[in-house]
């Protein structure tokens, strides 16, 4: 069973709940459902009328997520989309969907590929929250200090953080909570024009 309260030392989850209660987003998108824990937790922290959409491609996780979402009777309030996040994000953007809050928690090495569509999907003033961006502190290490099998993810995450920090449409802070969170706010049109 998934408890809908803070478990262990998951500070990022608590802080995400606080942000959601403060922002009160109407439309939330989660990239990376896993077993549905985050989607259920986020749904508990947004207004009842808000819509939450979550994306997952791994069949085993999808089955478990569906079970968990149904167990908590949230299957009418949470839309679970099946498929590769890059393709799903592109399809959502092409249909004109917009989100006030996007939570990125999928394959870490793919964040850099998801970023353009995520930014397109975000409303001006919306929040993109990217989880696990410090990778147990490895992200500050040289590429050669990281285990060989982790170098591609390490390199892509560094590229992702660079793009977030140097974007002309996002204002980003890296917060060392848990395994690291990047908090990006999409600038409003007038802010972009003044840069």
PDB file of C-alpha atoms in Angstrom:
ATOM      1  CA  UNK A   1       0.000   0.000   0.000  1.00  0.00           C
ATOM      2  CA  UNK A   2       1.166   3.533  -0.706  1.00  0.00           C
ATOM      3  CA  UNK A   3       0.806   5.858   2.272  1.00  0.00           C
ATOM      4  CA  UNK A   4      -0.266   9.350   1.243  1.00  0.00           C
ATOM      5  CA  UNK A   5       2.015  10.991   3.774  1.00  0.00           C
ATOM      6  CA  UNK A   6       5.733  11.644   3.928  1.00  0.00           C
ATOM      7  CA  UNK A   7       7.749   8.449   4.207  1.00  0.00           C
ATOM      8  CA  UNK A   8      11.302   8.399   5.561  1.00  0.00           C
ATOM      9  CA  UNK A   9      13.496  11.302   4.536  1.00  0.00           C
ATOM     10  CA  UNK A  10      11.835  12.158   1.234  1.00  0.00           C
ATOM     11  CA  UNK A  11      12.191  15.916   1.684  1.00  0.00           C
ATOM     12  CA  UNK A  12      11.660  16.606  -1.997  1.00  0.00           C
ATOM     13  CA  UNK A  13       8.207  15.070  -1.819  1.00  0.00           C
ATOM     14  CA  UNK A  14       7.224  17.208   1.161  1.00  0.00           C
ATOM     15  CA  UNK A  15       8.563  20.339  -0.520  1.00  0.00           C
ATOM     16  CA  UNK A  16       6.744  19.462  -3.752  1.00  0.00           C
ATOM     17  CA  UNK A  17       3.526  19.200  -1.751  1.00  0.00           C
ATOM     18  CA  UNK A  18       4.152  22.615  -0.218  1.00  0.00           C
ATOM     19  CA  UNK A  19       4.832  24.129  -3.652  1.00  0.00           C
ATOM     20  CA  UNK A  20       1.676  22.613  -5.102  1.00  0.00           C
ATOM     21  CA  UNK A  21      -0.481  23.863  -2.228  1.00  0.00           C
ATOM     22  CA  UNK A  22       1.026  27.339  -2.668  1.00  0.00           C
ATOM     23  CA  UNK A  23       0.863  27.481  -6.495  1.00  0.00           C
ATOM     24  CA  UNK A  24      -2.566  25.765  -6.761  1.00  0.00           C
ATOM     25  CA  UNK A  25      -1.984  24.664 -10.371  1.00  0.00           C
ATOM     26  CA  UNK A  26      -4.968  23.826 -12.556  1.00  0.00           C
ATOM     27  CA  UNK A  27      -3.032  21.436 -14.802  1.00  0.00           C
ATOM     28  CA  UNK A  28      -0.163  19.250 -13.603  1.00  0.00           C
ATOM     29  CA  UNK A  29       2.002  16.970 -15.737  1.00  0.00           C
ATOM     30  CA  UNK A  30       4.269  14.293 -14.316  1.00  0.00           C
ATOM     31  CA  UNK A  31       6.905  12.764 -16.583  1.00  0.00           C
ATOM     32  CA  UNK A  32       7.670   9.323 -15.131  1.00  0.00           C
ATOM     33  CA  UNK A  33       4.798   7.704 -13.214  1.00  0.00           C
ATOM     34  CA  UNK A  34       6.628   4.639 -11.859  1.00  0.00           C
ATOM     35  CA  UNK A  35       4.057   2.987  -9.537  1.00  0.00           C
ATOM     36  CA  UNK A  36       1.910   6.092  -9.090  1.00  0.00           C
ATOM     37  CA  UNK A  37       3.156   7.254  -5.680  1.00  0.00           C
ATOM     38  CA  UNK A  38       4.045  10.796  -6.799  1.00  0.00           C
ATOM     39  CA  UNK A  39       0.861  11.214  -8.826  1.00  0.00           C
ATOM     40  CA  UNK A  40      -1.246  10.214  -5.819  1.00  0.00           C
ATOM     41  CA  UNK A  41       0.722  12.482  -3.508  1.00  0.00           C
ATOM     42  CA  UNK A  42       0.484  15.427  -5.899  1.00  0.00           C
ATOM     43  CA  UNK A  43      -3.259  14.914  -6.391  1.00  0.00           C
ATOM     44  CA  UNK A  44      -3.696  15.206  -2.617  1.00  0.00           C
ATOM     45  CA  UNK A  45      -1.906  18.583  -2.689  1.00  0.00           C
ATOM     46  CA  UNK A  46      -3.672  20.338  -5.566  1.00  0.00           C
ATOM     47  CA  UNK A  47      -7.220  21.700  -5.725  1.00  0.00           C
ATOM     48  CA  UNK A  48      -9.890  19.041  -6.255  1.00  0.00           C
ATOM     49  CA  UNK A  49     -10.828  20.605  -9.605  1.00  0.00           C
ATOM     50  CA  UNK A  50      -7.224  20.464 -10.895  1.00  0.00           C
ATOM     51  CA  UNK A  51      -6.266  17.925 -13.531  1.00  0.00           C
ATOM     52  CA  UNK A  52      -3.212  15.687 -13.227  1.00  0.00           C
ATOM     53  CA  UNK A  53      -1.704  13.820 -16.165  1.00  0.00           C
ATOM     54  CA  UNK A  54       1.166  11.376 -15.782  1.00  0.00           C
ATOM     55  CA  UNK A  55       3.297   9.581 -18.392  1.00  0.00           C
ATOM     56  CA  UNK A  56       4.925   6.131 -18.148  1.00  0.00           C
ATOM     57  CA  UNK A  57       6.184   3.636 -20.709  1.00  0.00           C
ATOM     58  CA  UNK A  58       7.307   0.575 -18.689  1.00  0.00           C
ATOM     59  CA  UNK A  59       4.434  -1.938 -18.765  1.00  0.00           C
ATOM     60  CA  UNK A  60       5.213  -3.468 -15.360  1.00  0.00           C
ATOM     61  CA  UNK A  61       5.098  -0.015 -13.753  1.00  0.00           C
ATOM     62  CA  UNK A  62       1.932   0.922 -15.650  1.00  0.00           C
ATOM     63  CA  UNK A  63       0.111  -2.113 -14.265  1.00  0.00           C
ATOM     64  CA  UNK A  64       1.134  -1.264 -10.691  1.00  0.00           C
ATOM     65  CA  UNK A  65       0.350   2.433 -11.150  1.00  0.00           C
ATOM     66  CA  UNK A  66      -3.148   1.641 -12.445  1.00  0.00           C
ATOM     67  CA  UNK A  67      -3.751  -0.632  -9.441  1.00  0.00           C
ATOM     68  CA  UNK A  68      -2.543   1.991  -6.967  1.00  0.00           C
ATOM     69  CA  UNK A  69      -4.485   4.839  -8.561  1.00  0.00           C
ATOM     70  CA  UNK A  70      -7.657   2.699  -8.577  1.00  0.00           C
ATOM     71  CA  UNK A  71      -7.044   1.562  -4.974  1.00  0.00           C
ATOM     72  CA  UNK A  72      -7.179   5.196  -3.848  1.00  0.00           C
ATOM     73  CA  UNK A  73     -10.173   5.875  -6.105  1.00  0.00           C
ATOM     74  CA  UNK A  74      -8.307   8.501  -8.143  1.00  0.00           C
ATOM     75  CA  UNK A  75      -8.668   6.871 -11.582  1.00  0.00           C
ATOM     76  CA  UNK A  76     -11.188   9.532 -12.640  1.00  0.00           C
ATOM     77  CA  UNK A  77      -8.937  12.372 -11.431  1.00  0.00           C
ATOM     78  CA  UNK A  78      -5.553  11.168 -12.709  1.00  0.00           C
ATOM     79  CA  UNK A  79      -4.974  10.571 -16.422  1.00  0.00           C
ATOM     80  CA  UNK A  80      -2.306   7.947 -17.038  1.00  0.00           C
ATOM     81  CA  UNK A  81      -0.759   8.175 -20.516  1.00  0.00           C
ATOM     82  CA  UNK A  82       1.158   5.224 -21.914  1.00  0.00           C
ATOM     83  CA  UNK A  83       4.216   5.635 -24.079  1.00  0.00           C
ATOM     84  CA  UNK A  84       7.674   7.049 -24.523  1.00  0.00           C
ATOM     85  CA  UNK A  85       7.768  10.457 -22.808  1.00  0.00           C
ATOM     86  CA  UNK A  86       9.524  12.174 -25.734  1.00  0.00           C
ATOM     87  CA  UNK A  87       6.717  11.173 -28.098  1.00  0.00           C
ATOM     88  CA  UNK A  88       3.897  11.815 -25.613  1.00  0.00           C
ATOM     89  CA  UNK A  89       5.248  15.279 -24.736  1.00  0.00           C
ATOM     90  CA  UNK A  90       5.490  16.151 -28.423  1.00  0.00           C
ATOM     91  CA  UNK A  91       1.912  14.990 -29.045  1.00  0.00           C
ATOM     92  CA  UNK A  92       0.629  16.985 -26.069  1.00  0.00           C
ATOM     93  CA  UNK A  93       2.452  20.116 -27.271  1.00  0.00           C
ATOM     94  CA  UNK A  94       1.103  19.697 -30.805  1.00  0.00           C
ATOM     95  CA  UNK A  95      -2.466  19.598 -29.455  1.00  0.00           C
ATOM     96  CA  UNK A  96      -1.871  22.880 -27.614  1.00  0.00           C
ATOM     97  CA  UNK A  97      -1.945  21.462 -24.076  1.00  0.00           C
ATOM     98  CA  UNK A  98      -0.494  23.703 -21.364  1.00  0.00           C
ATOM     99  CA  UNK A  99       0.528  22.952 -17.788  1.00  0.00           C
ATOM    100  CA  UNK A 100       1.117  25.149 -14.748  1.00  0.00           C
ATOM    101  CA  UNK A 101       3.401  22.609 -13.067  1.00  0.00           C
ATOM    102  CA  UNK A 102       5.536  19.880 -14.643  1.00  0.00           C
ATOM    103  CA  UNK A 103       7.328  17.336 -12.479  1.00  0.00           C
ATOM    104  CA  UNK A 104      10.225  15.624 -14.276  1.00  0.00           C
ATOM    105  CA  UNK A 105      11.063  12.256 -12.698  1.00  0.00           C
ATOM    106  CA  UNK A 106      11.712   9.884 -15.589  1.00  0.00           C
ATOM    107  CA  UNK A 107      14.940   8.430 -17.015  1.00  0.00           C
ATOM    108  CA  UNK A 108      17.604  10.896 -15.850  1.00  0.00           C
ATOM    109  CA  UNK A 109      19.669  10.574 -19.022  1.00  0.00           C
ATOM    110  CA  UNK A 110      16.635  11.641 -21.074  1.00  0.00           C
ATOM    111  CA  UNK A 111      15.825  14.921 -19.285  1.00  0.00           C
ATOM    112  CA  UNK A 112      17.855  16.850 -21.861  1.00  0.00           C
ATOM    113  CA  UNK A 113      15.705  15.330 -24.646  1.00  0.00           C
ATOM    114  CA  UNK A 114      12.424  16.033 -22.823  1.00  0.00           C
ATOM    115  CA  UNK A 115      13.310  19.649 -22.043  1.00  0.00           C
ATOM    116  CA  UNK A 116      12.278  21.402 -25.307  1.00  0.00           C
ATOM    117  CA  UNK A 117       8.759  19.935 -25.264  1.00  0.00           C
ATOM    118  CA  UNK A 118       8.412  20.424 -21.498  1.00  0.00           C
ATOM    119  CA  UNK A 119       9.213  24.124 -21.928  1.00  0.00           C
ATOM    120  CA  UNK A 120       6.705  24.325 -24.797  1.00  0.00           C
ATOM    121  CA  UNK A 121       4.033  22.741 -22.597  1.00  0.00           C
ATOM    122  CA  UNK A 122       4.655  25.088 -19.674  1.00  0.00           C
ATOM    123  CA  UNK A 123       2.547  28.240 -19.298  1.00  0.00           C
ATOM    124  CA  UNK A 124       4.322  31.540 -18.685  1.00  0.00           C
ATOM    125  CA  UNK A 125       4.976  31.685 -14.951  1.00  0.00           C
ATOM    126  CA  UNK A 126       4.668  27.885 -14.739  1.00  0.00           C
ATOM    127  CA  UNK A 127       7.071  25.673 -12.784  1.00  0.00           C
ATOM    128  CA  UNK A 128       9.263  22.847 -14.079  1.00  0.00           C
ATOM    129  CA  UNK A 129      10.555  20.775 -11.165  1.00  0.00           C
ATOM    130  CA  UNK A 130      13.272  18.267 -12.099  1.00  0.00           C
ATOM    131  CA  UNK A 131      14.071  15.578  -9.532  1.00  0.00           C
ATOM    132  CA  UNK A 132      17.347  13.754  -8.786  1.00  0.00           C
ATOM    133  CA  UNK A 133      19.556  16.219 -10.666  1.00  0.00           C
ATOM    134  CA  UNK A 134      22.611  15.927  -8.364  1.00  0.00           C
ATOM    135  CA  UNK A 135      22.865  12.120  -8.641  1.00  0.00           C
ATOM    136  CA  UNK A 136      24.193  11.435  -5.133  1.00  0.00           C
ATOM    137  CA  UNK A 137      26.680  14.279  -5.576  1.00  0.00           C
ATOM    138  CA  UNK A 138      28.280  12.655  -8.634  1.00  0.00           C
ATOM    139  CA  UNK A 139      27.202  15.552 -10.833  1.00  0.00           C
ATOM    140  CA  UNK A 140      29.922  17.810  -9.386  1.00  0.00           C
ATOM    141  CA  UNK A 141      32.604  15.211 -10.068  1.00  0.00           C
ATOM    142  CA  UNK A 142      34.676  14.998 -13.208  1.00  0.00           C
ATOM    143  CA  UNK A 143      33.269  12.676 -15.851  1.00  0.00           C
ATOM    144  CA  UNK A 144      36.272  10.417 -15.241  1.00  0.00           C
ATOM    145  CA  UNK A 145      35.619  10.168 -11.495  1.00  0.00           C
ATOM    146  CA  UNK A 146      32.215   8.607 -12.223  1.00  0.00           C
ATOM    147  CA  UNK A 147      31.859   4.865 -12.852  1.00  0.00           C
ATOM    148  CA  UNK A 148      32.163   4.129 -16.550  1.00  0.00           C
ATOM    149  CA  UNK A 149      28.600   2.745 -16.777  1.00  0.00           C
ATOM    150  CA  UNK A 150      27.218   6.051 -15.403  1.00  0.00           C
ATOM    151  CA  UNK A 151      29.161   8.443 -17.628  1.00  0.00           C
ATOM    152  CA  UNK A 152      26.496   8.923 -20.282  1.00  0.00           C
ATOM    153  CA  UNK A 153      23.835   9.790 -17.701  1.00  0.00           C
ATOM    154  CA  UNK A 154      26.338  12.035 -15.899  1.00  0.00           C
ATOM    155  CA  UNK A 155      27.202  13.869 -19.095  1.00  0.00           C
ATOM    156  CA  UNK A 156      23.566  14.283 -20.157  1.00  0.00           C
ATOM    157  CA  UNK A 157      22.500  15.520 -16.724  1.00  0.00           C
ATOM    158  CA  UNK A 158      25.292  18.105 -16.751  1.00  0.00           C
ATOM    159  CA  UNK A 159      24.121  19.194 -20.216  1.00  0.00           C
ATOM    160  CA  UNK A 160      20.553  19.410 -18.902  1.00  0.00           C
ATOM    161  CA  UNK A 161      21.572  21.551 -15.926  1.00  0.00           C
ATOM    162  CA  UNK A 162      23.645  23.783 -18.195  1.00  0.00           C
ATOM    163  CA  UNK A 163      20.664  24.297 -20.523  1.00  0.00           C
ATOM    164  CA  UNK A 164      18.345  25.045 -17.603  1.00  0.00           C
ATOM    165  CA  UNK A 165      20.731  27.594 -16.100  1.00  0.00           C
ATOM    166  CA  UNK A 166      21.492  29.283 -19.442  1.00  0.00           C
ATOM    167  CA  UNK A 167      17.973  29.287 -20.878  1.00  0.00           C
ATOM    168  CA  UNK A 168      16.558  32.652 -21.892  1.00  0.00           C
ATOM    169  CA  UNK A 169      13.029  31.470 -21.070  1.00  0.00           C
ATOM    170  CA  UNK A 170      13.622  29.788 -17.690  1.00  0.00           C
ATOM    171  CA  UNK A 171      14.852  31.110 -14.361  1.00  0.00           C
ATOM    172  CA  UNK A 172      16.399  28.137 -12.549  1.00  0.00           C
ATOM    173  CA  UNK A 173      17.706  27.360  -9.080  1.00  0.00           C
ATOM    174  CA  UNK A 174      19.402  24.112  -8.122  1.00  0.00           C
ATOM    175  CA  UNK A 175      18.371  23.065  -4.619  1.00  0.00           C
ATOM    176  CA  UNK A 176      20.391  20.433  -2.722  1.00  0.00           C
ATOM    177  CA  UNK A 177      17.365  18.663  -1.214  1.00  0.00           C
ATOM    178  CA  UNK A 178      17.486  14.887  -1.187  1.00  0.00           C
ATOM    179  CA  UNK A 179      19.190  13.899  -4.434  1.00  0.00           C
ATOM    180  CA  UNK A 180      18.901  17.430  -5.816  1.00  0.00           C
ATOM    181  CA  UNK A 181      16.051  19.389  -7.369  1.00  0.00           C
ATOM    182  CA  UNK A 182      16.143  21.909 -10.208  1.00  0.00           C
ATOM    183  CA  UNK A 183      13.354  24.421  -9.871  1.00  0.00           C
ATOM    184  CA  UNK A 184      12.677  26.378 -13.080  1.00  0.00           C
ATOM    185  CA  UNK A 185      10.080  29.078 -13.623  1.00  0.00           C
ATOM    186  CA  UNK A 186       9.113  29.978 -17.178  1.00  0.00           C
ATOM    187  CA  UNK A 187       9.542  33.693 -17.645  1.00  0.00           C
ATOM    188  CA  UNK A 188       6.587  35.767 -18.688  1.00  0.00           C
ATOM    189  CA  UNK A 189       6.691  37.263 -22.189  1.00  0.00           C
ATOM    190  CA  UNK A 190       7.711  40.743 -20.998  1.00  0.00           C
ATOM    191  CA  UNK A 191      10.577  39.293 -18.919  1.00  0.00           C
ATOM    192  CA  UNK A 192      11.899  37.408 -21.961  1.00  0.00           C
ATOM    193  CA  UNK A 193      11.754  40.562 -24.071  1.00  0.00           C
ATOM    194  CA  UNK A 194      13.690  42.578 -21.492  1.00  0.00           C
ATOM    195  CA  UNK A 195      16.649  40.194 -21.563  1.00  0.00           C
TER     196      UNK A 195
END
